[in-house]
XYZ file of C-alpha atoms in Angstrom:
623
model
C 80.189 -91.592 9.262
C 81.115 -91.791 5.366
C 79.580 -88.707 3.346
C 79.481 -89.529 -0.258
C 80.994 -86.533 -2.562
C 78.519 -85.524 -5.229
C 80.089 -85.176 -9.031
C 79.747 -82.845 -11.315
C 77.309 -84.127 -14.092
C 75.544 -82.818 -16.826
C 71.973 -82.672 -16.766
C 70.104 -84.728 -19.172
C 68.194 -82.117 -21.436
C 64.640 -83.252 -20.495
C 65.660 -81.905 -17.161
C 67.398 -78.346 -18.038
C 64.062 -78.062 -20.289
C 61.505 -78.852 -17.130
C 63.618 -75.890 -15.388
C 63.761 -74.153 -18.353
C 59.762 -74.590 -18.155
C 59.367 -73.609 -14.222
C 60.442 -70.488 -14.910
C 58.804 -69.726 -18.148
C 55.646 -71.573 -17.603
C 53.779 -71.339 -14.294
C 50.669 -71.246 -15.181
C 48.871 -71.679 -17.989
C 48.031 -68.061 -18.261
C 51.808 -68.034 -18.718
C 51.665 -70.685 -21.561
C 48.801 -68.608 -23.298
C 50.899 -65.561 -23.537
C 53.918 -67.367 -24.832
C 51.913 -68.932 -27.360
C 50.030 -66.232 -28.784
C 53.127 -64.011 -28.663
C 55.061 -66.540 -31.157
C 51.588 -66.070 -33.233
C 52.116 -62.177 -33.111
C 55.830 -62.583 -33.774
C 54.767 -64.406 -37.123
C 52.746 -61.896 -38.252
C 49.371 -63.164 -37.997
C 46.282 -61.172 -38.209
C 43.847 -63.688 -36.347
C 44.150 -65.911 -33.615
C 41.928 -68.355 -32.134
C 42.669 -69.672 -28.447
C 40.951 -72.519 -26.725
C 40.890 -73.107 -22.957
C 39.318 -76.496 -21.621
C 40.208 -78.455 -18.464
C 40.597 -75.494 -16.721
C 43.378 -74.547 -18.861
C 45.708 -77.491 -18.318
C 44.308 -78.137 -22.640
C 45.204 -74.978 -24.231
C 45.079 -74.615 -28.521
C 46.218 -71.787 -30.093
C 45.664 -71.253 -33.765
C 46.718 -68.586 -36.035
C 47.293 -67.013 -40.217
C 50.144 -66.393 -39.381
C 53.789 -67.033 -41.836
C 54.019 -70.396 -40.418
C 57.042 -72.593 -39.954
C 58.630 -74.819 -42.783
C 58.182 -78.249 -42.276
C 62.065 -79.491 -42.304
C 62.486 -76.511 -39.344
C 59.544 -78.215 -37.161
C 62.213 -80.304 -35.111
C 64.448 -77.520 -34.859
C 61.341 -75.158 -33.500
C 61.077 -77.418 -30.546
C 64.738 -77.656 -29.640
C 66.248 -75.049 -27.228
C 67.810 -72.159 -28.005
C 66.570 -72.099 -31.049
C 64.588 -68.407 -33.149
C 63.794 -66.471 -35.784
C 63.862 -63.664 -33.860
C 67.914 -62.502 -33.365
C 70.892 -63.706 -34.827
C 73.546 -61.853 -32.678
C 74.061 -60.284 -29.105
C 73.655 -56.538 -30.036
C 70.028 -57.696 -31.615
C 69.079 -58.006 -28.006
C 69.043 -54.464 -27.530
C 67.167 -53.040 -30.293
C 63.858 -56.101 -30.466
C 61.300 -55.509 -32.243
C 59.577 -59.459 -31.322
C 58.146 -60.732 -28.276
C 60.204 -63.552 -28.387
C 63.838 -64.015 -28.625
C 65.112 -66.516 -26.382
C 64.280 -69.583 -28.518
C 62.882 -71.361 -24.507
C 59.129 -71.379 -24.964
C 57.942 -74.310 -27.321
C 61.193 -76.544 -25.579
C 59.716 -75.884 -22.444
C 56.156 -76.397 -22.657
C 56.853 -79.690 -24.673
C 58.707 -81.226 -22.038
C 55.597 -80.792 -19.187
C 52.852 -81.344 -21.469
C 51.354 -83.280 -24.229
C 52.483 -81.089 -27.730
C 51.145 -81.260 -30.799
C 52.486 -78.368 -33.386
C 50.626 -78.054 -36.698
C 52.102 -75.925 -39.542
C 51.701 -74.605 -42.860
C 54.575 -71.724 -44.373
C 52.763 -69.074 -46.298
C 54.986 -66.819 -48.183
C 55.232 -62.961 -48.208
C 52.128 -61.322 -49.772
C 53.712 -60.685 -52.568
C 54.170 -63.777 -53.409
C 51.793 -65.856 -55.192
C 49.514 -68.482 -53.867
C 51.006 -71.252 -55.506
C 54.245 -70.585 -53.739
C 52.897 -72.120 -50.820
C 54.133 -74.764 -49.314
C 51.437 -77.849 -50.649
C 49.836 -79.114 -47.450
C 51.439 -78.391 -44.126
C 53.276 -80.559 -41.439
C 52.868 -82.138 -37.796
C 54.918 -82.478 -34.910
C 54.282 -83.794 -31.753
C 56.244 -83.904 -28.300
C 55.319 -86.448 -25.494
C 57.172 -85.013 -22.340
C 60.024 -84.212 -24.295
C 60.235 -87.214 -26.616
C 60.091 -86.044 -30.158
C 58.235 -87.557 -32.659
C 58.553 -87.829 -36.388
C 57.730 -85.222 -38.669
C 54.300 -86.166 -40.625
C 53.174 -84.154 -43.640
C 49.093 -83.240 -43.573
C 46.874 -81.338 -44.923
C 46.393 -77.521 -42.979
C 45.576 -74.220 -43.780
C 48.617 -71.714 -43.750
C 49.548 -70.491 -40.375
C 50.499 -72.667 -37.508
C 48.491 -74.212 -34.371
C 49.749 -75.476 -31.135
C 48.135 -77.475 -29.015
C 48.885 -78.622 -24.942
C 47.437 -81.111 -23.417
C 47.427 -82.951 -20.003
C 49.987 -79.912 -18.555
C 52.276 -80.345 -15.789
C 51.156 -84.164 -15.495
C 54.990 -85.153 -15.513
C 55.773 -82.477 -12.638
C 53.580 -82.964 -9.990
C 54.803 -80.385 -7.412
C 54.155 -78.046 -10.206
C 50.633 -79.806 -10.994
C 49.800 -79.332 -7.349
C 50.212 -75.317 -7.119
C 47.791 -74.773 -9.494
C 44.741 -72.887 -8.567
C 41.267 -74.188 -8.820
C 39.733 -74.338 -12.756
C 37.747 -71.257 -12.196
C 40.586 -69.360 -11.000
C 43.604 -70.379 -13.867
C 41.165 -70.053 -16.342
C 40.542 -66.374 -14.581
C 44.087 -65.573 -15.331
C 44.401 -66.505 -18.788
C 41.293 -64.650 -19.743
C 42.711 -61.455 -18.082
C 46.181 -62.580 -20.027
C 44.351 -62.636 -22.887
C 42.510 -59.155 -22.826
C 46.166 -57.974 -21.928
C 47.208 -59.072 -25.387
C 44.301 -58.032 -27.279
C 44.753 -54.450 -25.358
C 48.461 -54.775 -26.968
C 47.332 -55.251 -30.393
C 44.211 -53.460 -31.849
C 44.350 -54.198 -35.381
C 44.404 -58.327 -34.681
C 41.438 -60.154 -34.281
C 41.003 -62.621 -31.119
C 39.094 -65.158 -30.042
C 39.152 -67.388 -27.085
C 36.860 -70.187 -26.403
C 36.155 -71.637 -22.587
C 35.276 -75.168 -22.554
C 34.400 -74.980 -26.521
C 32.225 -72.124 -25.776
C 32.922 -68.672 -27.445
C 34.076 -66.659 -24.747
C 35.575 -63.437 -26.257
C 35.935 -62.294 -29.509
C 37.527 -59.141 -30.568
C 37.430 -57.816 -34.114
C 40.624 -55.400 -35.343
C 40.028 -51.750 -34.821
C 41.780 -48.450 -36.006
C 43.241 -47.042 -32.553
C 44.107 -48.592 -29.265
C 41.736 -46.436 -27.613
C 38.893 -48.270 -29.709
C 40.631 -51.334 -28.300
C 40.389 -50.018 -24.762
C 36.250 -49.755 -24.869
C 35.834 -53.050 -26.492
C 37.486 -54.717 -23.960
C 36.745 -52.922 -20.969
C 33.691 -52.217 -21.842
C 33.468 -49.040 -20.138
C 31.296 -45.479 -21.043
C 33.162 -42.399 -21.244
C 36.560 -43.248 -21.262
C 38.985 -40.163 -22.033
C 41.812 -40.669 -24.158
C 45.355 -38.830 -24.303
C 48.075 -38.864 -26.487
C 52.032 -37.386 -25.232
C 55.145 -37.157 -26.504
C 58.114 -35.933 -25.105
C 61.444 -35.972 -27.044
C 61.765 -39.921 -28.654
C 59.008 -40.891 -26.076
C 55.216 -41.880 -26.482
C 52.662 -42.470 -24.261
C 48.788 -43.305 -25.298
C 46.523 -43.745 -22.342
C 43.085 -44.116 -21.753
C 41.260 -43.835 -18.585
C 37.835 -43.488 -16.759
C 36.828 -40.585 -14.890
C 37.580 -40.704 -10.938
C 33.522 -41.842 -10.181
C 34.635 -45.740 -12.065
C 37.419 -47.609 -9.428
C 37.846 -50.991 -8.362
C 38.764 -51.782 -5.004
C 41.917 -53.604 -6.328
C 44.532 -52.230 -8.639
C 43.505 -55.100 -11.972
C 42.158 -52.373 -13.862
C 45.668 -50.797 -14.157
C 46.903 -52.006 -17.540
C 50.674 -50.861 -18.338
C 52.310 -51.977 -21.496
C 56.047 -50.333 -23.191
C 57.074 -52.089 -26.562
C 53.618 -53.473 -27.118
C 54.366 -56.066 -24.214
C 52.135 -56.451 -21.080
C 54.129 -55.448 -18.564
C 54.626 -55.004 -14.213
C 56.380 -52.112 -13.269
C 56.318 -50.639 -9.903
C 57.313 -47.185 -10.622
C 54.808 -46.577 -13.654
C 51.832 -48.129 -11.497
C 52.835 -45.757 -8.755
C 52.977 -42.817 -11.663
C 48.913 -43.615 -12.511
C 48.070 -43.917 -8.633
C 49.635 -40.481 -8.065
C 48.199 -39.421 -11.291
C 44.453 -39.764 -9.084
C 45.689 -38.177 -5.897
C 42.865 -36.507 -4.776
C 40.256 -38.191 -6.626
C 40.150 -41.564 -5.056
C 39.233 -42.615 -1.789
C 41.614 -44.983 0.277
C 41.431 -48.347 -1.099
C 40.247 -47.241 -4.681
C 42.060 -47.673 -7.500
C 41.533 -46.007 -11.340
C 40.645 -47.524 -14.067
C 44.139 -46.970 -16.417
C 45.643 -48.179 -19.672
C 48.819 -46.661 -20.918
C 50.739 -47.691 -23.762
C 54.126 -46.735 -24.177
C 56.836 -46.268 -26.494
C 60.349 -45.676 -25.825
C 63.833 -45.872 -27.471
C 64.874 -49.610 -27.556
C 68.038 -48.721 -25.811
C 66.841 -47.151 -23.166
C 64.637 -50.189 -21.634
C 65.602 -53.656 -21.139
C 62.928 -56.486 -21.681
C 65.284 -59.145 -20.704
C 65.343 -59.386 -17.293
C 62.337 -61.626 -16.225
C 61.889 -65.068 -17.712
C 58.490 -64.414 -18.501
C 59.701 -60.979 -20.065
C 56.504 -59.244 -17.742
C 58.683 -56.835 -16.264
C 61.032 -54.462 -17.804
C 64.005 -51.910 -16.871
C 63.911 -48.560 -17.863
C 67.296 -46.421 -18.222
C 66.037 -43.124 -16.778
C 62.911 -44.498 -14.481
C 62.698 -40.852 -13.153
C 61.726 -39.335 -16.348
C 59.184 -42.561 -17.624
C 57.526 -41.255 -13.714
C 57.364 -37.707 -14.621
C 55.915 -38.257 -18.326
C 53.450 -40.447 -17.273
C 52.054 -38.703 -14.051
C 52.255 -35.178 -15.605
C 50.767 -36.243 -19.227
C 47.603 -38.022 -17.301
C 47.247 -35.236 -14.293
C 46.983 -32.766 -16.973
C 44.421 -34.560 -19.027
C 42.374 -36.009 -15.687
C 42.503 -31.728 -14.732
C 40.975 -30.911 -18.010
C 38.049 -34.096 -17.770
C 37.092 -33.204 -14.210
C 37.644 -29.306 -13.492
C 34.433 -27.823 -12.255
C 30.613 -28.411 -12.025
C 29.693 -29.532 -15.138
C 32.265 -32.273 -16.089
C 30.583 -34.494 -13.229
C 27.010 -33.626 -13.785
C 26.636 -36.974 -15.861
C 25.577 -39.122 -12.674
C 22.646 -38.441 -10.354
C 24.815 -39.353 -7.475
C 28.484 -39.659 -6.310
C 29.686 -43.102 -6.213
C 29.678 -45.253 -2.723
C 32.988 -44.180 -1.269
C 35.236 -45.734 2.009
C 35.328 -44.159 5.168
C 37.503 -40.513 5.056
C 40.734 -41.250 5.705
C 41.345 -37.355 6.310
C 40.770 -37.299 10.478
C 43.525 -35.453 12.586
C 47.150 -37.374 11.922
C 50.378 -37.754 14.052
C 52.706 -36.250 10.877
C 51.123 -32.981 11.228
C 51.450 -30.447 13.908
C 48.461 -29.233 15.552
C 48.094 -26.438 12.711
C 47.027 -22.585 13.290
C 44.234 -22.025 11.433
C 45.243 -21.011 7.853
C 42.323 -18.879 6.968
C 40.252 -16.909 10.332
C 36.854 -17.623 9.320
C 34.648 -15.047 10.557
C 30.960 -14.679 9.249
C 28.818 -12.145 8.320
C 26.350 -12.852 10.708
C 28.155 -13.167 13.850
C 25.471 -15.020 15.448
C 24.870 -17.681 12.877
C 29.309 -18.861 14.138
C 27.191 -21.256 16.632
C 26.463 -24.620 15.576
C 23.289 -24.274 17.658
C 20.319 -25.951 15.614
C 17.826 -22.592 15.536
C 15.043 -21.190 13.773
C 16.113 -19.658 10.588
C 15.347 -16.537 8.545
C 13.255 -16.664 5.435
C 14.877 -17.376 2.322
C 13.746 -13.952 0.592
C 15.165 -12.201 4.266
C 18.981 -14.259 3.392
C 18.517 -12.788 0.085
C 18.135 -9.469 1.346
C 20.865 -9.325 3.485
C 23.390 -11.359 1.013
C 23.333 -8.555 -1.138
C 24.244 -6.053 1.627
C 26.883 -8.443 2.690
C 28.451 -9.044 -0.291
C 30.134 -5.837 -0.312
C 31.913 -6.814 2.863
C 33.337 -10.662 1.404
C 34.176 -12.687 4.385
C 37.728 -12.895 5.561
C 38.482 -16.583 4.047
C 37.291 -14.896 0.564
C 39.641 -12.388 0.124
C 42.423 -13.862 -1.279
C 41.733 -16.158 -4.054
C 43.851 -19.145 -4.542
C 46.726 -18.285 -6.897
C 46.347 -20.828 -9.711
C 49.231 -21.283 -12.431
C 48.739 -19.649 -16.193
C 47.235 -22.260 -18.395
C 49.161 -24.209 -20.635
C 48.677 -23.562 -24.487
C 47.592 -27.318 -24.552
C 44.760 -26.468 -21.824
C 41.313 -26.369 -23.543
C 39.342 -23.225 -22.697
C 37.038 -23.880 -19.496
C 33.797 -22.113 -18.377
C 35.031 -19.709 -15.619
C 31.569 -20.291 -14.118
C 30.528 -23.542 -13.010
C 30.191 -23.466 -9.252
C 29.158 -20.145 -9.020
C 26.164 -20.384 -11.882
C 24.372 -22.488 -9.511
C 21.775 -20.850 -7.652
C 22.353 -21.324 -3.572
C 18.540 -21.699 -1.775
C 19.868 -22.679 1.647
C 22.223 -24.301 4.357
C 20.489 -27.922 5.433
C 21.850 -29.590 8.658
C 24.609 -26.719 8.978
C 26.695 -29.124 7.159
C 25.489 -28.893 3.444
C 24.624 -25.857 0.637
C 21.777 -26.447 -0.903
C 21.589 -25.101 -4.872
C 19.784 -25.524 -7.597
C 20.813 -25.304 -11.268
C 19.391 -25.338 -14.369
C 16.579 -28.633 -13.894
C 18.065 -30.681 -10.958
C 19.234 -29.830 -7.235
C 22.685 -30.155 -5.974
C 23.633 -30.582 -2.656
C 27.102 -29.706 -1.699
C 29.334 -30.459 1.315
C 30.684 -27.220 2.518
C 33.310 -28.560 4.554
C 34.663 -30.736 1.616
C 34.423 -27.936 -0.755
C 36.606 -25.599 1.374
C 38.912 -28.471 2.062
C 39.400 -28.378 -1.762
C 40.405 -24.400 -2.015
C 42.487 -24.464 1.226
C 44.048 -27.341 -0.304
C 44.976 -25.696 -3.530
C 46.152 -22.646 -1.861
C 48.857 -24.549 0.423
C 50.182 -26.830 -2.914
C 50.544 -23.366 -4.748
C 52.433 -21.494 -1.754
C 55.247 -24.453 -1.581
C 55.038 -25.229 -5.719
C 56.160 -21.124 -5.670
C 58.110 -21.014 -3.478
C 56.223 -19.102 -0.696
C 56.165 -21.733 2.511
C 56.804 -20.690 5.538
C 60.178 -22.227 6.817
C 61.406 -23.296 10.678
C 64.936 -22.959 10.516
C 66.164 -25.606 13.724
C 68.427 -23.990 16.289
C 69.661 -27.777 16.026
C 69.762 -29.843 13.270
C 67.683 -32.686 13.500
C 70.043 -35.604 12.622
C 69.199 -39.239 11.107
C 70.930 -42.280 10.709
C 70.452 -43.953 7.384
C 72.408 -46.849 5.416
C 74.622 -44.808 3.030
C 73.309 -45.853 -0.423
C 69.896 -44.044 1.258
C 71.794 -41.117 2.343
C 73.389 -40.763 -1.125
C 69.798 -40.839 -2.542
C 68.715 -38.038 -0.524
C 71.293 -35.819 -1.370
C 71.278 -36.596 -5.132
C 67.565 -34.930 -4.873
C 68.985 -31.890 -2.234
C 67.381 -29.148 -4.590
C 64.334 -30.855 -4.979
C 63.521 -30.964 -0.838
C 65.070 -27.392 -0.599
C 61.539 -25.901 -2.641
C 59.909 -28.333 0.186
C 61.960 -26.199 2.989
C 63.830 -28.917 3.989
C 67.772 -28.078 4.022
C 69.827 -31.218 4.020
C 73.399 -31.892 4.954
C 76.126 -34.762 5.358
C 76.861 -35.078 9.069
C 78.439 -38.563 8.346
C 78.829 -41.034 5.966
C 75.607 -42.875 7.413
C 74.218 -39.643 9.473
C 72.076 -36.784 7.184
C 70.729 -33.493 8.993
C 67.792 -31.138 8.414
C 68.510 -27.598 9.132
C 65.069 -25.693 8.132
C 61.711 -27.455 8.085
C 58.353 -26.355 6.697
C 56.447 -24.881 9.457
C 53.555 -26.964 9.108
C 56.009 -29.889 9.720
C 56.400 -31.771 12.975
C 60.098 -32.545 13.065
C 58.960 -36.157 14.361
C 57.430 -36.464 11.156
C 60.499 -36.406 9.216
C 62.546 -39.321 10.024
C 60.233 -42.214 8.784
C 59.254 -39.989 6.243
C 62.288 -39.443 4.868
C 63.694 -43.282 5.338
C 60.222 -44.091 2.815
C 61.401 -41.610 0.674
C 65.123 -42.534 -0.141
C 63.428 -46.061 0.033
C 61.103 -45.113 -2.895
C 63.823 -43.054 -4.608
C 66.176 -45.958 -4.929
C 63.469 -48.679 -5.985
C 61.612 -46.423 -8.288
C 63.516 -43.501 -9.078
C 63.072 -39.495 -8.552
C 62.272 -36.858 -5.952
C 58.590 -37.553 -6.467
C 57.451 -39.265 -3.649
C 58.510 -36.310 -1.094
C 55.703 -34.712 -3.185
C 53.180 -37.023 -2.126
C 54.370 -36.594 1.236
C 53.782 -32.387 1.018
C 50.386 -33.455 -0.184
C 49.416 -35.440 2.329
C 50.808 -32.866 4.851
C 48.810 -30.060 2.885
C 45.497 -32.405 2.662
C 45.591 -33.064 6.493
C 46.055 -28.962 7.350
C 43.342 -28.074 4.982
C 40.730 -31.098 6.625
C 41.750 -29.227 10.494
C 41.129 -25.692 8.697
C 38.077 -25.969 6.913
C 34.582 -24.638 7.503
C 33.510 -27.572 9.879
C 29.747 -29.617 9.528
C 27.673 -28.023 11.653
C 28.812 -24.765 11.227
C 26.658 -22.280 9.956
C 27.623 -19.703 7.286
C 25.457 -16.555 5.739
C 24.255 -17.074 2.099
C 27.200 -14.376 0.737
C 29.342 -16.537 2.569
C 28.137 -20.062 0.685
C 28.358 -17.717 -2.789
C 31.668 -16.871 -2.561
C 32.761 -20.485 -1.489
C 31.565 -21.554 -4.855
C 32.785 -18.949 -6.473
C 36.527 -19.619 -5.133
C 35.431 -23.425 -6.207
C 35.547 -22.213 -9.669
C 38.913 -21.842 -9.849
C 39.734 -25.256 -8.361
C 41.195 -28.669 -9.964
C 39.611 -31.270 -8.906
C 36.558 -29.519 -7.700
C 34.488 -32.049 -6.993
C 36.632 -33.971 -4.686
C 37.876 -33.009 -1.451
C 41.969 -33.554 -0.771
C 41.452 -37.113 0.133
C 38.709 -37.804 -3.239
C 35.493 -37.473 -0.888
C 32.992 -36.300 -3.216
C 31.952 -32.154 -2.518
C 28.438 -32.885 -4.175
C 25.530 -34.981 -4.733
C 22.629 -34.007 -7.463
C 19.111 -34.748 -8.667
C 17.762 -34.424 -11.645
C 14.369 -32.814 -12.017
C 13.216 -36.002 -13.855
C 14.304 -38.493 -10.930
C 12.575 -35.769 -8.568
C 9.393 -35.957 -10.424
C 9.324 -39.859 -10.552
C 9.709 -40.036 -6.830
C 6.559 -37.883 -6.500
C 4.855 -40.027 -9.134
C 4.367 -37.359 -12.041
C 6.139 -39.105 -14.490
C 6.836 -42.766 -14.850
């Protein structure tokens, strides 16, 4: 059997560029973005984008500085910029492109047509313009000749019949509906990037979007989110800057799209950040609910590197540990601020439809003591018997002889850390102003306040405080540890092993002792109590697993939490207990001094509320 030797050969160029083009150009969402990047790289202040044929026809039109007409050739050769001149330029951009691909690409898969006009700087006068404008077009590749036409300064590109040369590209496109889908979100992306340029995109030569230039991104954020009530936060921390914006915990999609991340001004993917925002919510989303988030940051241009995707949507940070730690501690402290107490949620008549509770009894956690003995004032009201109850002037009576004997789970407040300077001052008073009437089903506290009712879930409000009061005890310190009379050992690959140890002081405040036993063998020594030592070998396998892809000792955190959140679910007041009216009183009064008050550990809402108004329309005496 003869076997024929292949030869080296150089590809022809149309072919590097359709490679060139597969990885730069997917989609057409992906062509959108490349186009109206080069339009933001030339300085324009408006851009118009028009989608038809389900994208596969995409124009994009801006004022920007334009391109001479003797440099429109060069402009659609590869390799070829504005943006750098040398290698070191590479680490300190400042433009959105650099690699001179894009219009090369997309000209050799599509249909091109590039229309320019050079406008000089502004300082310049107008009769320095270039008279009239040039056109270029590109049939798969094959360049035409330059023609000279009339056009108002700035440049437009325009794509047609896309992919029609590649058809195993052609064919993994998605249906019209859905590619056009993408590019829209692309293009809110880009508009969320740049507030003070106006953009306009037009579906099927219908005016889909427009968005006029604003002051501040966070003006940018409620145009195109379109969302009520969205805080805003600004942080900086040594040459870093973060601006975020976010909803409060009672807006979430089911899917994490309404995460928006962006460093440099570029729309960007990043694992770790993403997982910064989620943890940011911990304990005010349900499972399967995600927040609604935009953060913009800014960081030295040495310390992140843009230039390791081909469509430049996901970037490398230097220290990833630190970009986690700015951006969950900057938005947990500003989401503690928007939602501590009563009052901050008091803007909705009722919580929001969650997901089942995730919080029932779980195989990490050992079958936990009870951390608080509950024991009422009224021992016969501990049954969960359904019985006749005493008159709400007779509760009242005996509330205020109670209260001088607090129940047992009251004594001890939770310990909460001093406030930081940056921590606005907040009403000491907000559960415990409302007025408790009665206990309904055994299960719920009902109060009134002010014009409107409140019901509130006793089980999840306890769940909050119990909650608190275990985070607290291991952030100081003050966990109980199991030291093993044998080390529990676990075999690991040793770039994992190495990432535990790197973070040894961080799981010693956890109570976990590590030590080398091996070059692929680590062992625990000392445990916290609450701890099941089966627990800890998958959980620490996902840690060093998170540690290496994302950087830092924070995901053991999330771990304690969980841990914490499942104890404080077993050791709660239970539905269908019943508890005296001192007891409900001093539950909300611990509830003032909660985060996060009105969401249990694992973001069930504590309370539900009527307004007098909405009470009086269901009885017909108002309209």
């Amino acid at each position: 059997m003869n076997v024929e030797i292949s030869r080296v050969i150089e590809l022809p160029t149309e072919v590097v560029n359709q490679i060139a083009a597969g990885e730069v150009v997917e989609r057409p969402a992906h062509l959108l973005k490349e186009l109206v990047e080069n339009s933001l790289d030339a300085k324009a202040t408006e851009i118009q984008v028009d989608l038809n044929d389900g994208g596969r026809s995409i124009r994009v039109a801006d004022n920007g500085f334009g391109i001479a007409a003797d440099e429109l050739r060069l402009a659609l050769a590869r390799h070829t910029t504005s943006k750098i001149r040398q290698a070191d330029d590479l680490w300190n951009l400042s433009s959105f492109g650099f690699r001179g691909e894009a219009l090369a690409s997309i000209s050799s898969v599509s249909r091109l047509r590039l229309i320019s006009r050079r406008r000089q700087r502004q300082q310049q006068q107008q009769d320095e313009e270039e008279a009239g404008g040039a056109m270029i077009e590109s049939h798969f590749g094959q360049l035409q000749e330059v023609e000279r036409i009339n056009a108002p300064a700035g440049t437009s590109v325009e794509v047609r019949e896309l992919f029609v040369n590649v058809p195993a590209r052609l064919k993994f496109l998605k249906s019209p509906g859905a590619e056009v889908g993408a590019a829209r979100q692309g293009f809110k992306a880009l508009a969320l990037a740049h507030s003070r340029v106006s953009f306009f995109l037009r579906v099927g030569g219908n005016l889909d979007l427009i968005y006029g230039p604003v002051d501040s991104a966070i003006d940018r954020a409620r145009q195109v989110l379109e969302i009520q009530g969205l805080r805003y936060l600004e942080a900086r921390e040594g040459s870093y800057k973060l601006v975020a914006s976010f909803a409060t915990p009672d807006q979430v999609l089911r899917t994490a799209k309404g995460i928006w991340l962006f460093a440099q001004g570029r729309w960007i993917q990043d694992r770790g950040v993403q997982a910064a925002v989620v943890e940011a919510f911990r304990g005010t989303l349900m499972h399967g609910e995600y927040p609604i988030v935009t953060v913009w940051l800014e960081v030295p241009p040495d310390e992140i590197d843009v230039n390791i995707h081909p469509t430049k949507s996901q970037v490398k940070f230097q220290n990833p540990s630190f970009v986690f730690r700015f951006v969950h501690h900057a938005l947990r402290r500003e989401l503690e601020k928007s939602t501590r107490g009563y009052a901050a949620h008091a803007n909705s008549q009722t919580s929001r439809p969650r997901a089942a509770d995730p919080s029932d009894a779980d195989r990490a956690v050992a079958d936990p003591a009870v951390v608080e003995n509950l024991t009422f004032v009224s021992p016969e009201l501990s049954s969960a018997n359904f019985q006749q109850k005493s008159t709400y002037v007779e509760d009242r009576r005996r509330a205020s002889a109670a209260k001088a004997a607090a129940p047992t789970w009251a004594v001890h407040p939770t310990p909460t850390p001093a406030a930081s300077p940056q921590t606005p001052s907040v009403s000491p008073s907000h559960w415990s102003r409302l007025q408790v009437l009665a206990q309904s089903h055994l299960t719920y506290l009902l109060a009134q306040s002010g014009d409107e009712l409140v019901l509130i879930d006793q089980h999840a409000a306890h769940e909050r405080i119990l909650f608190e009061r275990l985070m607290n005890q291991w952030r100081n310190g003050q966990g109980e540890r199991q030291v093993l009379l044998i080390p529990l050992t676990l075999d690991l690959s040793a770039e994992k092993i190495e990432a535990l140890l790197a973070q040894k002081s961080e799981f010693e405040r956890l109570g976990l002792t590590l030590e080398t036993c091996g070059p692929t063998t680590i062992g625990i020594s000392s445990l916290l109590s609450f701890c099941r030592e089966s627990a800890l070998p998958p959980l620490l396998d996902q840690a060093a697993s998170e540690i290496l892809e994302q950087g830092g000792s924070y995901s053991f955190e999330r771990h304690v939490g969980d841990i914490a959140a499942r104890i404080a679910c077993h050791s709660a007041i239970r539905a269908g207990q019943a508890i005296s009216l001192a007891e409900m009183e001093t539950l909300l009064r611990q509830m003032d001094e909660q985060p996060f008050s009105q969401y249990c550990p694992h973001g069930r809402p504590v309370f539900v509320h009527w307004p007098r108004a909405e009470i009086e329309r269901q009885f017909g005496r108002r309209p």
